[in-house]
PDB file of C-alpha atoms in Angstrom:
ATOM      1  CA  MET A   1     146.703  34.508-138.627  1.00  0.00           C
ATOM      2  CA  ALA A   2     147.397  38.167-137.887  1.00  0.00           C
ATOM      3  CA  PRO A   3     144.412  40.379-136.950  1.00  0.00           C
ATOM      4  CA  GLU A   4     144.963  42.528-140.025  1.00  0.00           C
ATOM      5  CA  GLN A   5     144.664  39.495-142.309  1.00  0.00           C
ATOM      6  CA  ARG A   6     141.452  38.366-140.629  1.00  0.00           C
ATOM      7  CA  ARG A   7     139.912  41.798-140.938  1.00  0.00           C
ATOM      8  CA  PHE A   8     140.818  42.352-144.607  1.00  0.00           C
ATOM      9  CA  GLY A   9     140.646  38.757-145.792  1.00  0.00           C
ATOM     10  CA  SER A  10     143.394  36.323-146.686  1.00  0.00           C
ATOM     11  CA  HIS A  11     144.496  38.326-149.714  1.00  0.00           C
ATOM     12  CA  GLY A  12     145.500  41.344-147.663  1.00  0.00           C
ATOM     13  CA  GLY A  13     146.268  44.255-149.972  1.00  0.00           C
ATOM     14  CA  THR A  14     146.308  42.390-153.310  1.00  0.00           C
ATOM     15  CA  LYS A  15     143.017  43.929-154.444  1.00  0.00           C
ATOM     16  CA  MET A  16     144.367  47.397-153.765  1.00  0.00           C
ATOM     17  CA  THR A  17     147.626  46.528-155.492  1.00  0.00           C
ATOM     18  CA  THR A  18     145.718  45.228-158.517  1.00  0.00           C
ATOM     19  CA  ILE A  19     143.639  48.407-158.734  1.00  0.00           C
ATOM     20  CA  LEU A  20     146.742  50.575-158.468  1.00  0.00           C
ATOM     21  CA  ALA A  21     148.490  48.519-161.152  1.00  0.00           C
ATOM     22  CA  LEU A  22     145.513  48.959-163.476  1.00  0.00           C
ATOM     23  CA  PHE A  23     145.656  52.729-163.087  1.00  0.00           C
ATOM     24  CA  ARG A  24     149.393  52.730-163.849  1.00  0.00           C
ATOM     25  CA  ASN A  25     148.523  51.397-167.299  1.00  0.00           C
ATOM     26  CA  GLU A  26     148.116  54.441-169.561  1.00  0.00           C
ATOM     27  CA  THR A  27     145.576  52.731-171.835  1.00  0.00           C
ATOM     28  CA  PHE A  28     143.378  51.749-168.892  1.00  0.00           C
ATOM     29  CA  HIS A  29     143.750  55.241-167.423  1.00  0.00           C
ATOM     30  CA  LEU A  30     142.651  56.817-170.716  1.00  0.00           C
ATOM     31  CA  CYS A  31     139.702  54.434-171.154  1.00  0.00           C
ATOM     32  CA  TYR A  32     138.633  55.000-167.544  1.00  0.00           C
ATOM     33  CA  SER A  33     138.755  58.773-168.067  1.00  0.00           C
ATOM     34  CA  ILE A  34     136.755  58.544-171.306  1.00  0.00           C
ATOM     35  CA  ALA A  35     134.165  56.359-169.582  1.00  0.00           C
ATOM     36  CA  GLY A  36     134.051  58.930-166.769  1.00  0.00           C
ATOM     37  CA  ALA A  37     133.412  61.726-169.259  1.00  0.00           C
ATOM     38  CA  ALA A  38     130.585  59.654-170.742  1.00  0.00           C
ATOM     39  CA  LEU A  39     129.274  59.101-167.206  1.00  0.00           C
ATOM     40  CA  LEU A  40     129.190  62.872-166.733  1.00  0.00           C
ATOM     41  CA  LEU A  41     127.407  63.582-170.001  1.00  0.00           C
ATOM     42  CA  PHE A  42     125.027  60.818-171.083  1.00  0.00           C
ATOM     43  CA  PRO A  43     122.975  60.247-167.908  1.00  0.00           C
ATOM     44  CA  MET A  44     122.219  63.974-167.692  1.00  0.00           C
ATOM     45  CA  LEU A  45     121.264  64.134-171.370  1.00  0.00           C
ATOM     46  CA  GLY A  46     118.927  61.190-170.876  1.00  0.00           C
ATOM     47  CA  LEU A  47     117.484  62.642-167.678  1.00  0.00           C
ATOM     48  CA  SER A  48     116.882  65.998-169.339  1.00  0.00           C
ATOM     49  CA  ARG A  49     115.050  64.427-172.280  1.00  0.00           C
ATOM     50  CA  TRP A  50     112.962  62.195-170.019  1.00  0.00           C
ATOM     51  CA  TYR A  51     112.167  64.992-167.539  1.00  0.00           C
ATOM     52  CA  HIS A  52     111.031  67.519-170.133  1.00  0.00           C
ATOM     53  CA  ALA A  53     109.016  64.952-172.120  1.00  0.00           C
ATOM     54  CA  SER A  54     107.340  63.661-168.951  1.00  0.00           C
ATOM     55  CA  MET A  55     106.566  67.125-167.596  1.00  0.00           C
ATOM     56  CA  ARG A  56     105.029  68.199-170.927  1.00  0.00           C
ATOM     57  CA  ARG A  57     102.541  65.326-170.639  1.00  0.00           C
ATOM     58  CA  THR A  58     100.988  66.756-167.459  1.00  0.00           C
ATOM     59  CA  ALA A  59      98.984  69.952-167.009  1.00  0.00           C
ATOM     60  CA  GLY A  60     100.968  70.834-163.886  1.00  0.00           C
ATOM     61  CA  GLY A  61     104.233  70.139-165.660  1.00  0.00           C
ATOM     62  CA  ARG A  62     103.252  72.434-168.526  1.00  0.00           C
ATOM     63  CA  ALA A  63     102.299  75.155-166.020  1.00  0.00           C
ATOM     64  CA  ALA A  64     105.631  74.733-164.218  1.00  0.00           C
ATOM     65  CA  GLY A  65     107.426  74.950-167.579  1.00  0.00           C
ATOM     66  CA  GLU A  66     105.667  78.218-168.372  1.00  0.00           C
ATOM     67  CA  LYS A  67     106.602  79.558-164.945  1.00  0.00           C
ATOM     68  CA  GLN A  68     110.214  78.494-165.533  1.00  0.00           C
ATOM     69  CA  LYS A  69     110.297  80.338-168.874  1.00  0.00           C
ATOM     70  CA  ALA A  70     108.972  83.469-167.150  1.00  0.00           C
ATOM     71  CA  ILE A  71     111.696  83.273-164.495  1.00  0.00           C
ATOM     72  CA  GLY A  72     114.571  83.392-166.966  1.00  0.00           C
ATOM     73  CA  PRO A  73     118.146  82.133-166.763  1.00  0.00           C
ATOM     74  CA  TYR A  74     119.662  84.963-164.718  1.00  0.00           C
ATOM     75  CA  ALA A  75     121.382  84.465-161.370  1.00  0.00           C
ATOM     76  CA  ARG A  76     119.422  87.320-159.813  1.00  0.00           C
ATOM     77  CA  GLU A  77     116.283  85.205-160.281  1.00  0.00           C
ATOM     78  CA  LEU A  78     117.708  82.216-158.435  1.00  0.00           C
ATOM     79  CA  GLY A  79     115.218  82.640-155.588  1.00  0.00           C
ATOM     80  CA  ALA A  80     112.272  82.376-157.986  1.00  0.00           C
ATOM     81  CA  GLY A  81     113.728  79.183-159.440  1.00  0.00           C
ATOM     82  CA  LEU A  82     114.194  77.728-155.969  1.00  0.00           C
ATOM     83  CA  ARG A  83     110.593  78.638-155.093  1.00  0.00           C
ATOM     84  CA  LEU A  84     109.431  76.827-158.234  1.00  0.00           C
ATOM     85  CA  GLY A  85     111.349  73.727-157.133  1.00  0.00           C
ATOM     86  CA  ARG A  86     109.839  73.975-153.658  1.00  0.00           C
ATOM     87  CA  ASP A  87     106.355  74.337-155.160  1.00  0.00           C
ATOM     88  CA  LEU A  88     106.925  71.256-157.330  1.00  0.00           C
ATOM     89  CA  THR A  89     108.128  69.296-154.295  1.00  0.00           C
ATOM     90  CA  ARG A  90     105.051  70.324-152.309  1.00  0.00           C
ATOM     91  CA  GLY A  91     102.721  69.228-155.097  1.00  0.00           C
ATOM     92  CA  ARG A  92     101.344  72.631-156.067  1.00  0.00           C
ATOM     93  CA  TYR A  93     101.586  71.636-159.734  1.00  0.00           C
ATOM     94  CA  GLY A  94      99.923  68.270-159.188  1.00  0.00           C
ATOM     95  CA  GLY A  95     100.931  64.868-157.920  1.00  0.00           C
ATOM     96  CA  GLU A  96     102.225  63.615-161.236  1.00  0.00           C
ATOM     97  CA  ALA A  97     104.550  66.610-161.732  1.00  0.00           C
ATOM     98  CA  ARG A  98     105.688  66.207-158.123  1.00  0.00           C
ATOM     99  CA  SER A  99     106.499  62.542-158.694  1.00  0.00           C
ATOM    100  CA  ILE A 100     108.466  63.303-161.873  1.00  0.00           C
ATOM    101  CA  TYR A 101     110.386  66.083-160.113  1.00  0.00           C
ATOM    102  CA  LYS A 102     111.225  63.885-157.120  1.00  0.00           C
ATOM    103  CA  ARG A 103     112.415  61.045-159.367  1.00  0.00           C
ATOM    104  CA  ALA A 104     114.658  63.503-161.206  1.00  0.00           C
ATOM    105  CA  LEU A 105     116.070  64.750-157.888  1.00  0.00           C
ATOM    106  CA  LEU A 106     116.719  61.192-156.692  1.00  0.00           C
ATOM    107  CA  PHE A 107     118.385  60.228-159.969  1.00  0.00           C
ATOM    108  CA  THR A 108     120.561  63.347-159.785  1.00  0.00           C
ATOM    109  CA  ALA A 109     121.603  62.604-156.188  1.00  0.00           C
ATOM    110  CA  ILE A 110     122.561  59.031-157.114  1.00  0.00           C
ATOM    111  CA  TRP A 111     124.391  60.292-160.205  1.00  0.00           C
ATOM    112  CA  ILE A 112     126.399  62.765-158.090  1.00  0.00           C
ATOM    113  CA  ALA A 113     127.415  59.972-155.695  1.00  0.00           C
ATOM    114  CA  VAL A 114     128.454  57.662-158.552  1.00  0.00           C
ATOM    115  CA  VAL A 115     130.460  60.418-160.265  1.00  0.00           C
ATOM    116  CA  ALA A 116     132.178  61.313-156.969  1.00  0.00           C
ATOM    117  CA  VAL A 117     133.198  57.686-156.403  1.00  0.00           C
ATOM    118  CA  TRP A 118     134.271  57.262-160.054  1.00  0.00           C
ATOM    119  CA  TRP A 119     136.553  60.303-160.145  1.00  0.00           C
ATOM    120  CA  GLY A 120     137.578  59.875-156.500  1.00  0.00           C
ATOM    121  CA  LEU A 121     138.961  56.436-157.320  1.00  0.00           C
ATOM    122  CA  LEU A 122     140.968  57.901-160.182  1.00  0.00           C
ATOM    123  CA  ILE A 123     142.341  60.723-158.011  1.00  0.00           C
ATOM    124  CA  TRP A 124     143.156  58.290-155.201  1.00  0.00           C
ATOM    125  CA  ALA A 125     144.957  55.899-157.553  1.00  0.00           C
ATOM    126  CA  ASP A 126     146.928  58.744-159.132  1.00  0.00           C
ATOM    127  CA  GLU A 127     148.009  59.935-155.669  1.00  0.00           C
ATOM    128  CA  MET A 128     148.978  56.439-154.551  1.00  0.00           C
ATOM    129  CA  ASN A 129     150.921  55.806-157.764  1.00  0.00           C
ATOM    130  CA  LYS A 130     152.997  58.989-157.462  1.00  0.00           C
ATOM    131  CA  VAL A 131     156.723  58.455-157.280  1.00  0.00           C
ATOM    132  CA  PRO A 132     158.018  60.006-154.048  1.00  0.00           C
ATOM    133  CA  ALA A 133     160.384  62.940-154.470  1.00  0.00           C
ATOM    134  CA  GLY A 134     164.019  62.416-153.642  1.00  0.00           C
TER     135      GLY A 134
END
C-alpha cells in the first residue's frame, strides 16, 4: 500500500470527490447557501434575545444596559463601549452579568468559527470545481 493511501485511508480522495460533486449540483449549492444564510441570521437573533432578557433579570445587567444607552451608537464612542465590555468582563456589574456576558462572547466566537468553516467549504468547493481556462 502506498504511503499516501495509508495516511488518508483506503478510500484516498473519494470523500473529497464526493463533496466536490455535491457542490456541482445547483440544487445542493442553493440549499447549502440558504442554510448558510440561516446560520448567519438565526443564531444571532436567538443570542440577542437571550442576552437582553438575561441581562434585564440582573441588577448589574440593568445598570450596564443603562450605561450602554447613555453611550449611544456612534463610532466616536467606540472606546466607551469597549470600556463597558471590559467592565462587564471584570465583574464590575456583578458576577451574574459577567457570566452572561462571557457566555455570549464564547457563543459568538464559536459561531464565527462555524460560519467561517461553512462558507470556507463553499468557497473552496467553488474554486476546485472551476473549469480551467483554455
